[in-house]
Amino acid sequence: MTAISDTIRLTTAQAIIRWLSNQFIEIDGTEMRACGGGFGIFGHGNVTCLGEALYGVQDALPLYRGQNEQSMGFAAAGYTKQWLRQRFMFCTASAGPGTSNLLTAAALAHANRLPMLMLCGDTFLTRLPDPVLQQMENFDDPTFGVNDAFKPVSRYWDRITHPAQVIQSLPAALATLLDPGDCGPAFLGLPQDVQGWTYDYPTVFFEKKIHRIRRISPDAAEVADAIALLRAAERPMIIAGGGVQYARATTELTGFAEAHQIPVVETIAGRANLLNDHPLNIGPIGVTGSDSANAIAEAADVILAVGTRLQDFTTGSWTAFAKDARIISVNAARHDAGKHRSLPVVGDAKMALTALAGALDYQTPATWVDFAQSERHKWNAYVAENVAYGNRPNSYAQAIGVVNALCDPRDRVVAAAGGLPAEVTANWRTLRLGTVDVEFGFSCMGYEISGAWGARIAQVEREADKDTIVFIGDGSYMMLNSDIYSSVLSQKKLIILVLDNGGFAVINKLQNNTGNESFNNLIADCPTIPEPFGVDFEAHAAAQGAISETVSNPAELGEAFMRAKASDRTHVIVMKVDAYEGWTTEGHTWWEVGTPHVSASAKVTAAHEDWEASRAKQRKGV
């Protein structure tokens, strides 16, 4: 046994990496490292010291070379989503712009409650060489720098100013990363000189430690209050969010719903909580939802919200529910459990649903269940028609339908910003639980390919024979596509569908729907572009090492998809879709956007008045 008095002299960077490599987690009875490795781009702010430390642990903490710091953060988010937040990746970037490029990724992780560790270069603590390359000089506060910008988008933030500090900071950061209520990104600023300074660390600090995700037991009084409210319900429903999957509570959700015959609707993050054909799955809810889910949401008198932060796309900017409907919110995060006068049940979703099921003697009226299921049957018929193809322009929905019919049930689907999150959420028919990743917490263009790369790294660790499938528009592709190259280099195959509608078509649709003329969204509508032309996406993807092809219609897409399934390398399929026709026109609640209260355009004024007409349905915080 190691004596408490034993020490080992290490640099700060070496201590960080040695400690990180000895942190394990137990998942389904198996021990594995909590940190699956990292993504890194080296610069003068992290290569000499942190790079030296990482070199010696390549087997324990594999380091994936990034092409862009923002995309590294997206990949880390995709990785931890695939692992249901039980494991995470670190990102390391150099001081200055390398680190600031991670800011958007940190915001994505924060909004989506995802663990990600950032190990980032910082300015010299001694200030002797100041001002150094890429340093921001704040004249009245020399301690204030670029890395302070991460404070609003980090759940844990620290600047390491002495080697001994990591003895306190590392466990605190990891506790945040693994905490179900406060989960989110952790940021450690590493001054370039401090990284190389040494300290005699207690050897026991580096002993192997096994962590477990804490399950928070709900308060008995809160459970009792929730049961009393549910017993009185005439038209109850369950909103199942992403937290159900993170709590590994899909079995408990299904069992609870079946035992009491309560209809279930899914949020965007909660897609794939139930199988598509489950009789109590009434569909996705909200702005990007289904007529069926929104119909029961409008009529429900008691809403059991499980593992959701109730963002505006779920609540229709709080117009989706009756104003007198009561909400019970089960959430590990106190902040989320109390929104809109919800009756809070603060705790783990698995434990809370088990506690509720054990004490609730209640059966939903059959007339309510019949109504919900009849609405879902109507929605199923709409989706079947919506994804069908023939004598109509190519559309997102058709592409989704083709892939849905041909993919393996365990394949993972990834989408993010633009029109595809709505189209995937509305039209994808879940074949297996936990197989859909639609990033709409931060709705970040560019997440699609990078997040899928991270997801594929995680997928290979457990289901290497399945595929990660990306739906991406041409706008998001142009925003960030370099991880096509990363996926080929690392031999982490992706199937990427690039659906080209000539620009930012979904925002053009919003522009038109609010009475505005098309302007600066579609490439053809940009007055600063004298001669518009499209990108050769097939050639571009091929230049990054991918197999690529262009198809003309959904039938050809299906044939290409099967070739991609058989391929052993990242395969990119390009198809043009119509920018105006083919959108999913049903299933949308109201959504609050800012519209001009006055305008010289009669169309804009009329659209504003029409938009505002639905505001009367909005719950004002109660």
XYZ file of C-alpha atoms in Angstrom:
622
model
C 0.000 0.000 0.000
C 1.251 3.456 -0.856
C 2.221 5.526 2.155
C 0.444 8.845 2.528
C 3.827 10.537 2.869
C 5.148 9.212 -0.462
C 5.489 11.848 -3.157
C 6.363 12.054 -6.824
C 7.762 15.106 -8.579
C 5.814 15.977 -11.725
C 5.073 18.998 -13.843
C 1.579 20.434 -13.614
C 0.767 19.046 -17.057
C 2.093 15.602 -16.182
C 0.063 15.554 -12.988
C -3.141 16.475 -14.823
C -2.734 13.729 -17.390
C -1.568 11.071 -14.922
C -4.546 11.768 -12.671
C -7.004 11.800 -15.579
C -5.754 8.459 -16.876
C -6.447 6.845 -13.496
C -10.103 7.874 -13.210
C -12.468 5.015 -14.026
C -16.202 4.547 -14.154
C -18.347 1.477 -13.740
C -20.833 0.957 -16.573
C -23.075 -2.110 -16.526
C -20.618 -3.889 -14.260
C -17.578 -3.093 -16.415
C -14.798 -0.719 -15.422
C -13.433 1.649 -18.043
C -11.758 5.025 -18.069
C -14.183 7.870 -17.477
C -12.239 9.878 -20.046
C -12.192 8.175 -23.425
C -9.293 10.295 -24.663
C -9.164 13.681 -26.253
C -9.119 15.924 -29.280
C -6.185 18.231 -29.709
C -4.597 20.889 -31.870
C -1.185 21.877 -30.567
C 0.268 25.342 -30.511
C 2.890 27.144 -28.465
C 0.420 27.299 -25.550
C 0.041 23.553 -25.053
C 2.494 21.550 -27.178
C 5.665 21.759 -25.098
C 4.283 20.755 -21.696
C 0.826 19.265 -22.103
C 1.909 17.621 -25.351
C 4.899 16.088 -23.563
C 2.608 14.688 -20.879
C 0.128 13.258 -23.387
C 2.839 11.541 -25.404
C 3.426 9.012 -22.664
C -0.210 7.912 -22.271
C -1.261 7.369 -25.872
C -2.759 3.951 -25.173
C -4.696 5.059 -22.106
C -5.872 8.422 -23.462
C -5.818 8.373 -27.277
C -5.463 11.845 -28.749
C -7.335 12.560 -31.971
C -5.833 15.303 -34.108
C -8.439 17.951 -34.830
C -8.778 20.213 -37.848
C -10.644 22.993 -36.039
C -11.009 23.633 -32.325
C -14.741 24.262 -32.548
C -15.261 20.969 -34.351
C -13.182 19.195 -31.682
C -15.664 20.389 -29.087
C -18.574 19.216 -31.217
C -16.915 15.809 -31.571
C -16.519 15.628 -27.796
C -20.231 16.404 -27.426
C -21.168 13.699 -29.932
C -18.968 11.219 -28.101
C -20.510 11.785 -24.684
C -24.041 11.739 -26.096
C -23.358 8.304 -27.525
C -22.155 7.202 -24.075
C -25.213 8.792 -22.394
C -22.933 11.172 -20.459
C -21.232 8.295 -18.656
C -17.908 8.992 -20.378
C -16.391 12.178 -21.777
C -13.509 13.492 -23.875
C -11.117 16.362 -23.249
C -10.201 19.056 -25.745
C -6.854 20.795 -25.666
C -6.126 24.003 -27.520
C -3.354 26.552 -27.572
C -3.519 29.982 -25.958
C -5.294 32.704 -27.899
C -7.453 31.956 -30.949
C -7.076 28.197 -30.567
C -8.800 28.336 -27.210
C -11.323 31.021 -28.199
C -12.398 28.793 -31.097
C -13.729 26.374 -28.459
C -16.164 28.942 -27.089
C -19.077 27.936 -29.335
C -18.552 24.257 -28.554
C -18.546 25.022 -24.839
C -21.855 26.841 -25.247
C -23.287 23.833 -27.092
C -22.190 21.511 -24.297
C -23.573 23.868 -21.655
C -26.972 24.239 -23.330
C -27.258 20.487 -23.841
C -26.011 19.604 -20.327
C -23.067 17.633 -21.716
C -19.717 16.893 -20.018
C -16.598 18.097 -21.814
C -13.206 18.895 -20.276
C -11.234 21.775 -21.792
C -7.488 21.944 -21.115
C -6.481 25.249 -22.637
C -3.330 27.306 -22.827
C -3.254 30.614 -20.966
C -0.952 33.616 -20.631
C 2.204 33.460 -18.498
C 1.521 33.749 -14.803
C 4.753 35.640 -14.119
C 3.939 38.214 -16.823
C 7.666 38.561 -17.430
C 7.437 38.144 -21.233
C 4.226 40.186 -21.614
C 2.727 41.057 -23.983
C 3.146 37.721 -25.715
C 1.881 36.483 -29.028
C -1.935 36.337 -29.170
C -2.372 37.886 -25.718
C -5.298 40.219 -25.118
C -4.147 43.181 -23.017
C -6.782 44.648 -20.738
C -5.301 47.912 -19.579
C -7.130 48.119 -16.252
C -7.103 44.418 -15.307
C -4.106 42.297 -16.347
C -5.717 39.177 -14.854
C -8.640 39.392 -17.282
C -8.085 37.567 -20.571
C -9.668 35.575 -23.374
C -10.145 32.516 -21.192
C -12.432 34.467 -18.876
C -14.944 34.449 -21.738
C -15.575 30.791 -20.910
C -17.060 31.544 -17.499
C -20.661 31.976 -18.750
C -20.489 28.777 -20.820
C -18.757 26.520 -18.279
C -20.235 24.678 -15.332
C -16.797 24.649 -13.722
C -14.043 27.183 -14.451
C -10.576 27.513 -12.980
C -7.187 28.973 -13.848
C -4.309 26.900 -12.499
C -1.899 29.362 -10.910
C 0.181 26.871 -8.908
C 0.955 23.168 -9.470
C -0.577 22.147 -6.130
C -3.893 23.612 -7.182
C -4.768 20.617 -9.361
C -5.108 18.458 -6.246
C -8.318 20.388 -5.549
C -9.320 21.451 -9.057
C -9.251 18.125 -10.882
C -11.638 16.269 -8.542
C -13.949 19.289 -8.509
C -13.992 19.429 -12.305
C -14.666 15.706 -12.618
C -17.430 15.880 -10.024
C -19.131 18.469 -12.228
C -18.663 16.385 -15.376
C -20.298 13.360 -13.762
C -23.022 15.148 -11.808
C -26.494 14.506 -13.288
C -27.856 17.834 -12.078
C -24.946 20.202 -12.745
C -23.475 18.332 -15.707
C -21.746 20.473 -18.317
C -18.370 21.632 -19.588
C -15.416 22.128 -17.272
C -12.668 24.592 -18.231
C -9.110 24.650 -16.907
C -6.917 27.534 -17.974
C -3.273 26.413 -18.004
C -0.708 29.243 -18.016
C 2.199 28.297 -20.242
C 4.805 28.607 -17.531
C 2.762 26.867 -14.832
C 2.257 23.851 -17.097
C 5.973 23.100 -16.795
C 6.466 23.949 -13.120
C 7.009 20.991 -10.801
C 5.592 19.945 -7.459
C 6.017 16.975 -5.135
C 2.558 15.452 -5.399
C 1.250 12.852 -2.941
C 1.494 9.532 -4.756
C -1.921 8.454 -3.470
C -3.475 11.263 -5.501
C -2.801 9.187 -8.627
C -4.202 5.888 -7.400
C -6.916 4.317 -9.517
C -10.351 5.551 -8.548
C -13.678 4.107 -9.663
C -16.558 6.559 -10.003
C -20.277 5.972 -10.382
C -22.933 8.320 -11.687
C -24.866 9.491 -8.659
C -28.574 8.725 -8.654
C -30.490 11.322 -6.665
C -33.416 9.885 -4.716
C -36.524 12.051 -5.013
C -37.984 13.549 -1.878
C -40.863 11.460 -0.535
C -43.077 14.511 -0.018
C -42.547 15.659 -3.623
C -43.397 12.160 -4.877
C -46.545 12.155 -2.741
C -47.620 15.529 -4.152
C -47.059 14.274 -7.689
C -49.098 11.126 -7.022
C -51.989 13.160 -5.636
C -52.024 15.335 -8.741
C -51.819 12.357 -11.105
C -54.673 10.565 -9.324
C -56.941 13.513 -10.056
C -55.978 13.711 -13.725
C -58.572 13.140 -16.435
C -56.301 13.788 -19.406
C -52.687 13.107 -18.348
C -49.682 12.916 -20.620
C -45.936 12.372 -20.262
C -43.302 14.524 -21.949
C -40.179 12.369 -22.255
C -36.959 14.371 -22.608
C -33.311 13.572 -23.170
C -32.819 13.133 -19.439
C -34.731 9.857 -19.636
C -31.942 8.371 -21.730
C -29.161 9.923 -19.642
C -30.714 8.319 -16.564
C -30.946 5.010 -18.456
C -34.641 5.068 -17.591
C -36.326 4.126 -20.879
C -37.471 0.801 -19.402
C -38.980 2.554 -16.384
C -40.638 5.151 -18.630
C -42.224 2.457 -20.773
C -43.303 0.418 -17.762
C -44.821 3.421 -16.005
C -46.728 4.531 -19.115
C -48.026 1.018 -19.768
C -49.044 0.377 -16.171
C -51.186 3.510 -16.060
C -51.947 3.829 -19.797
C -50.607 7.389 -19.986
C -49.831 8.701 -23.494
C -46.206 9.731 -24.078
C -44.791 12.461 -26.325
C -41.108 13.080 -27.001
C -38.957 16.203 -27.061
C -36.266 16.678 -29.699
C -33.565 15.501 -27.273
C -35.902 12.741 -26.153
C -36.455 11.234 -29.592
C -36.000 7.464 -29.442
C -37.204 7.138 -25.860
C -39.947 4.884 -27.223
C -40.135 2.792 -30.369
C -42.132 4.274 -33.206
C -44.838 1.605 -33.078
C -45.389 1.604 -29.317
C -49.138 2.163 -28.821
C -48.569 4.897 -26.229
C -46.024 6.811 -28.345
C -48.119 9.728 -29.575
C -45.245 11.462 -31.394
C -42.841 14.376 -31.058
C -44.144 17.563 -29.465
C -43.794 21.255 -30.171
C -42.648 23.542 -32.933
C -40.956 20.675 -34.774
C -43.463 18.147 -33.571
C -46.538 16.266 -34.705
C -50.221 17.110 -34.899
C -50.893 14.126 -32.667
C -48.609 15.144 -29.803
C -49.649 18.776 -30.008
C -53.344 17.826 -30.016
C -53.094 15.997 -26.708
C -50.752 18.632 -25.252
C -53.368 21.293 -25.877
C -56.043 19.268 -24.106
C -54.041 17.665 -21.276
C -54.873 18.661 -17.705
C -51.811 17.106 -16.011
C -48.407 16.942 -17.697
C -45.636 14.766 -16.295
C -42.428 16.208 -17.768
C -39.504 13.818 -17.284
C -35.919 14.833 -17.992
C -36.656 17.926 -20.073
C -35.652 21.536 -19.635
C -38.861 22.625 -21.418
C -37.257 24.810 -24.049
C -39.381 26.834 -26.457
C -39.415 24.250 -29.257
C -40.958 21.794 -26.793
C -43.491 24.199 -25.313
C -44.342 26.162 -28.448
C -43.011 29.208 -26.620
C -45.456 28.135 -23.887
C -48.528 28.083 -26.126
C -48.694 24.282 -26.520
C -50.538 23.658 -23.233
C -53.789 24.789 -21.709
C -53.229 27.693 -19.368
C -54.737 25.792 -16.450
C -52.814 22.576 -17.099
C -50.676 21.465 -14.159
C -47.074 20.394 -14.747
C -45.113 17.861 -12.701
C -41.429 18.145 -13.555
C -39.099 15.241 -12.780
C -35.522 16.377 -13.188
C -32.135 15.834 -11.591
C -31.515 19.589 -11.919
C -33.401 21.770 -9.462
C -33.291 24.663 -11.929
C -35.226 22.691 -14.546
C -37.658 21.057 -12.132
C -39.334 24.273 -11.034
C -40.113 26.043 -14.292
C -43.579 27.567 -14.832
C -44.809 26.735 -11.366
C -44.156 23.057 -11.964
C -44.648 20.733 -9.063
C -41.000 19.669 -8.756
C -39.741 16.146 -8.229
C -36.006 16.696 -8.007
C -34.244 13.429 -8.587
C -33.041 10.749 -10.924
C -35.611 9.811 -13.582
C -35.218 6.068 -13.051
C -35.678 6.352 -9.288
C -38.489 8.883 -9.559
C -40.482 6.833 -12.060
C -39.970 3.744 -9.904
C -41.165 5.620 -6.832
C -44.206 6.978 -8.653
C -45.071 3.579 -10.115
C -44.851 1.921 -6.731
C -47.388 4.195 -5.111
C -49.733 5.269 -7.904
C -53.036 3.419 -8.112
C -54.460 5.071 -11.197
C -55.653 4.192 -14.687
C -56.089 6.776 -17.443
C -59.647 7.035 -18.796
C -59.942 4.895 -21.938
C -61.581 7.723 -23.878
C -58.442 9.848 -23.475
C -56.133 7.057 -24.584
C -58.394 6.326 -27.569
C -58.290 10.000 -28.574
C -54.499 10.117 -28.338
C -54.056 6.940 -30.361
C -56.498 8.031 -33.046
C -54.526 11.260 -33.429
C -51.319 9.243 -33.755
C -52.846 7.052 -36.471
C -53.647 10.208 -38.448
C -50.082 11.426 -38.008
C -48.660 8.091 -39.135
C -50.673 8.376 -42.343
C -49.377 11.901 -42.905
C -45.747 10.865 -42.387
C -46.141 7.901 -44.743
C -47.365 10.252 -47.459
C -44.787 12.897 -46.588
C -41.776 10.592 -47.007
C -43.114 8.925 -50.157
C -41.613 9.969 -53.475
C -42.789 9.997 -57.050
C -44.033 13.026 -58.962
C -42.854 15.619 -56.439
C -39.665 17.634 -56.048
C -36.918 16.053 -53.941
C -37.308 16.880 -50.255
C -35.668 16.328 -46.893
C -38.584 14.121 -45.820
C -38.153 11.821 -48.801
C -34.433 11.389 -48.085
C -35.247 10.638 -44.443
C -37.822 8.059 -45.490
C -35.385 6.286 -47.819
C -32.698 5.981 -45.139
C -35.212 5.005 -42.453
C -36.403 2.098 -44.592
C -32.906 0.791 -45.375
C -30.787 1.421 -42.278
C -29.959 -1.071 -39.554
C -32.220 -0.541 -36.523
C -29.134 0.143 -34.367
C -27.581 2.714 -36.721
C -27.233 6.174 -35.167
C -28.732 9.228 -36.875
C -27.206 12.689 -36.368
C -28.636 16.081 -37.385
C -28.386 19.615 -36.045
C -29.155 23.083 -37.404
C -31.270 24.319 -40.313
C -34.372 22.566 -41.569
C -33.234 19.020 -40.958
C -33.800 18.912 -37.170
C -37.482 19.602 -37.732
C -37.707 17.162 -40.621
C -35.862 14.361 -38.797
C -37.819 14.913 -35.582
C -41.159 14.839 -37.387
C -40.499 12.111 -39.950
C -37.980 9.667 -38.475
C -39.601 6.466 -37.241
C -37.594 5.099 -34.315
C -36.456 1.509 -34.839
C -34.418 1.079 -31.631
C -34.146 3.113 -28.449
C -31.424 5.734 -28.120
C -30.451 5.897 -31.794
C -31.261 9.533 -32.627
C -29.075 12.587 -31.958
C -30.726 15.813 -33.085
C -28.672 18.639 -31.549
C -31.225 21.374 -31.024
C -30.306 22.646 -27.598
C -27.896 25.103 -29.211
C -28.915 24.343 -32.813
C -25.325 24.646 -33.945
C -24.467 24.643 -37.636
C -21.473 22.393 -38.190
C -22.229 19.970 -35.373
C -23.516 17.390 -37.829
C -20.277 15.963 -39.234
C -18.052 16.733 -36.251
C -20.556 15.479 -33.696
C -21.031 12.358 -35.786
C -17.268 11.771 -35.856
C -17.230 11.829 -32.052
C -20.314 9.619 -31.947
C -18.665 7.154 -34.305
C -15.550 6.969 -32.113
C -17.843 6.005 -29.226
C -19.945 3.684 -31.393
C -16.861 1.727 -32.462
C -16.117 1.065 -28.785
C -19.340 -0.951 -28.485
C -21.094 -1.433 -31.829
C -18.463 -1.253 -34.533
C -20.635 -3.148 -37.021
C -23.311 -0.414 -37.021
C -23.177 2.943 -38.805
C -23.402 6.609 -37.883
C -25.548 8.440 -40.441
C -25.432 12.202 -40.934
C -28.188 14.377 -42.400
C -26.740 17.771 -43.316
C -27.763 20.684 -45.514
C -25.427 22.531 -47.828
C -25.327 25.554 -45.505
C -24.097 23.575 -42.505
C -21.722 21.613 -44.726
C -20.062 24.834 -45.826
C -19.911 26.035 -42.242
C -17.818 23.068 -41.037
C -16.892 19.971 -43.001
C -13.226 19.241 -42.229
C -14.031 16.247 -40.060
C -14.824 14.309 -43.205
C -11.047 14.277 -43.459
C -10.754 13.440 -39.741
C -13.081 10.481 -40.107
C -11.104 9.109 -43.043
C -7.759 9.646 -41.307
C -8.907 7.927 -38.132
C -10.788 5.202 -40.028
C -14.048 6.058 -38.303
C -16.496 5.611 -41.149
C -19.489 7.933 -41.513
C -22.372 7.914 -43.986
C -23.073 11.552 -44.821
C -26.108 12.746 -46.791
C -25.590 16.258 -48.120
C -28.985 17.641 -49.110
C -28.364 20.726 -51.203
C -31.131 23.322 -51.382
C -29.022 26.243 -52.542
C -28.304 28.101 -49.329
C -29.960 28.686 -45.971
C -33.384 27.568 -47.179
C -35.138 27.116 -43.849
C -34.293 30.665 -42.777
C -35.434 31.849 -46.193
C -38.726 30.087 -45.401
C -38.956 31.903 -42.055
C -38.093 35.137 -43.845
C -40.939 34.608 -46.299
C -43.379 33.414 -43.620
C -42.912 36.698 -41.759
C -43.720 38.716 -44.893
C -40.153 39.512 -45.854
C -38.713 39.117 -49.330
C -36.012 36.525 -49.944
C -32.710 38.217 -49.174
C -29.196 36.928 -48.433
C -30.214 33.361 -47.540
C -30.470 31.445 -50.783
C -27.370 31.940 -52.899
C -29.565 33.056 -55.789
C -30.986 35.871 -53.623
C -27.732 37.521 -52.554
C -27.331 40.891 -54.304
C -23.585 40.843 -53.703
C -23.236 37.663 -55.808
C -23.190 38.682 -59.496
C -23.116 35.131 -60.891
C -24.423 32.494 -58.431
C -23.138 28.944 -58.689
C -23.224 25.845 -56.518
C -20.454 23.891 -54.856
C -19.361 20.532 -56.248
C -19.860 18.719 -52.963
C -18.996 15.356 -54.458
C -15.567 16.554 -55.578
C -15.002 18.415 -52.333
C -15.723 15.363 -50.185
C -13.577 13.180 -52.457
C -10.701 15.618 -52.006
C -10.867 14.875 -48.264
C -10.532 11.149 -48.878
C -14.179 10.112 -48.771
C -15.999 7.970 -51.285
C -18.555 10.328 -52.785
C -21.314 10.350 -55.347
C -24.192 12.504 -56.511
C -27.717 11.175 -57.040
C -30.694 12.715 -58.793
C -33.657 11.363 -56.863
C -34.684 9.313 -53.816
C -34.628 6.025 -55.735
C -30.990 6.597 -56.657
C -30.355 7.702 -53.082
C -31.515 4.328 -51.814
C -29.122 2.522 -54.143
C -26.256 4.799 -53.106
C -27.091 4.319 -49.433
C -26.735 0.569 -49.763
C -23.342 1.069 -51.420
C -22.403 3.297 -48.481
C -23.505 0.603 -46.034
C -21.211 -1.862 -47.764
C -18.295 0.570 -47.814
C -15.470 0.525 -45.283
C -14.756 4.244 -45.607
C -16.645 7.493 -45.065
C -19.201 7.756 -47.852
C -20.792 11.058 -48.891
C -24.005 11.120 -50.938
C -25.161 14.409 -52.454
C -28.713 15.118 -53.605
C -30.391 18.391 -54.515
C -33.668 19.140 -52.775
C -36.200 21.866 -53.445
C -35.835 25.054 -51.425
C -39.546 25.901 -51.483
C -41.623 22.729 -51.844
C -41.585 19.545 -49.809
C -41.315 20.968 -46.296
C -43.248 19.219 -43.556
C -46.164 21.622 -43.233
C -48.055 19.923 -40.408
C -47.227 19.360 -36.769
C -46.058 22.836 -35.810
C -47.051 24.808 -32.738
C -46.661 28.569 -32.550
C -43.129 29.827 -32.016
C -42.245 33.270 -30.763
C -39.894 35.188 -33.028
C -39.370 38.923 -33.119
C -41.353 40.503 -35.951
C -41.402 44.209 -36.901
C -44.221 46.067 -35.161
C -44.139 48.659 -37.930
C -42.970 48.313 -41.513
C -43.333 50.039 -44.859
C -44.264 46.631 -46.263
C -47.929 45.686 -46.044
C -46.916 42.009 -46.230
C -44.626 42.340 -43.207
C -47.287 44.183 -41.220
C -49.921 41.577 -42.060
C -47.566 38.749 -41.135
C -46.778 40.456 -37.818
C -50.475 40.780 -36.985
C -51.098 37.153 -37.938
C -48.122 35.968 -35.876
C -49.180 37.950 -32.838
C -52.728 36.583 -33.014
C -51.572 33.376 -31.334
C -49.910 35.119 -28.416
C -53.143 34.992 -26.437
C -52.496 31.278 -25.840
C -49.116 31.905 -24.204
C -48.639 30.991 -20.540
C -46.868 33.866 -18.828
C -44.663 31.920 -16.453
C -47.542 30.244 -14.662
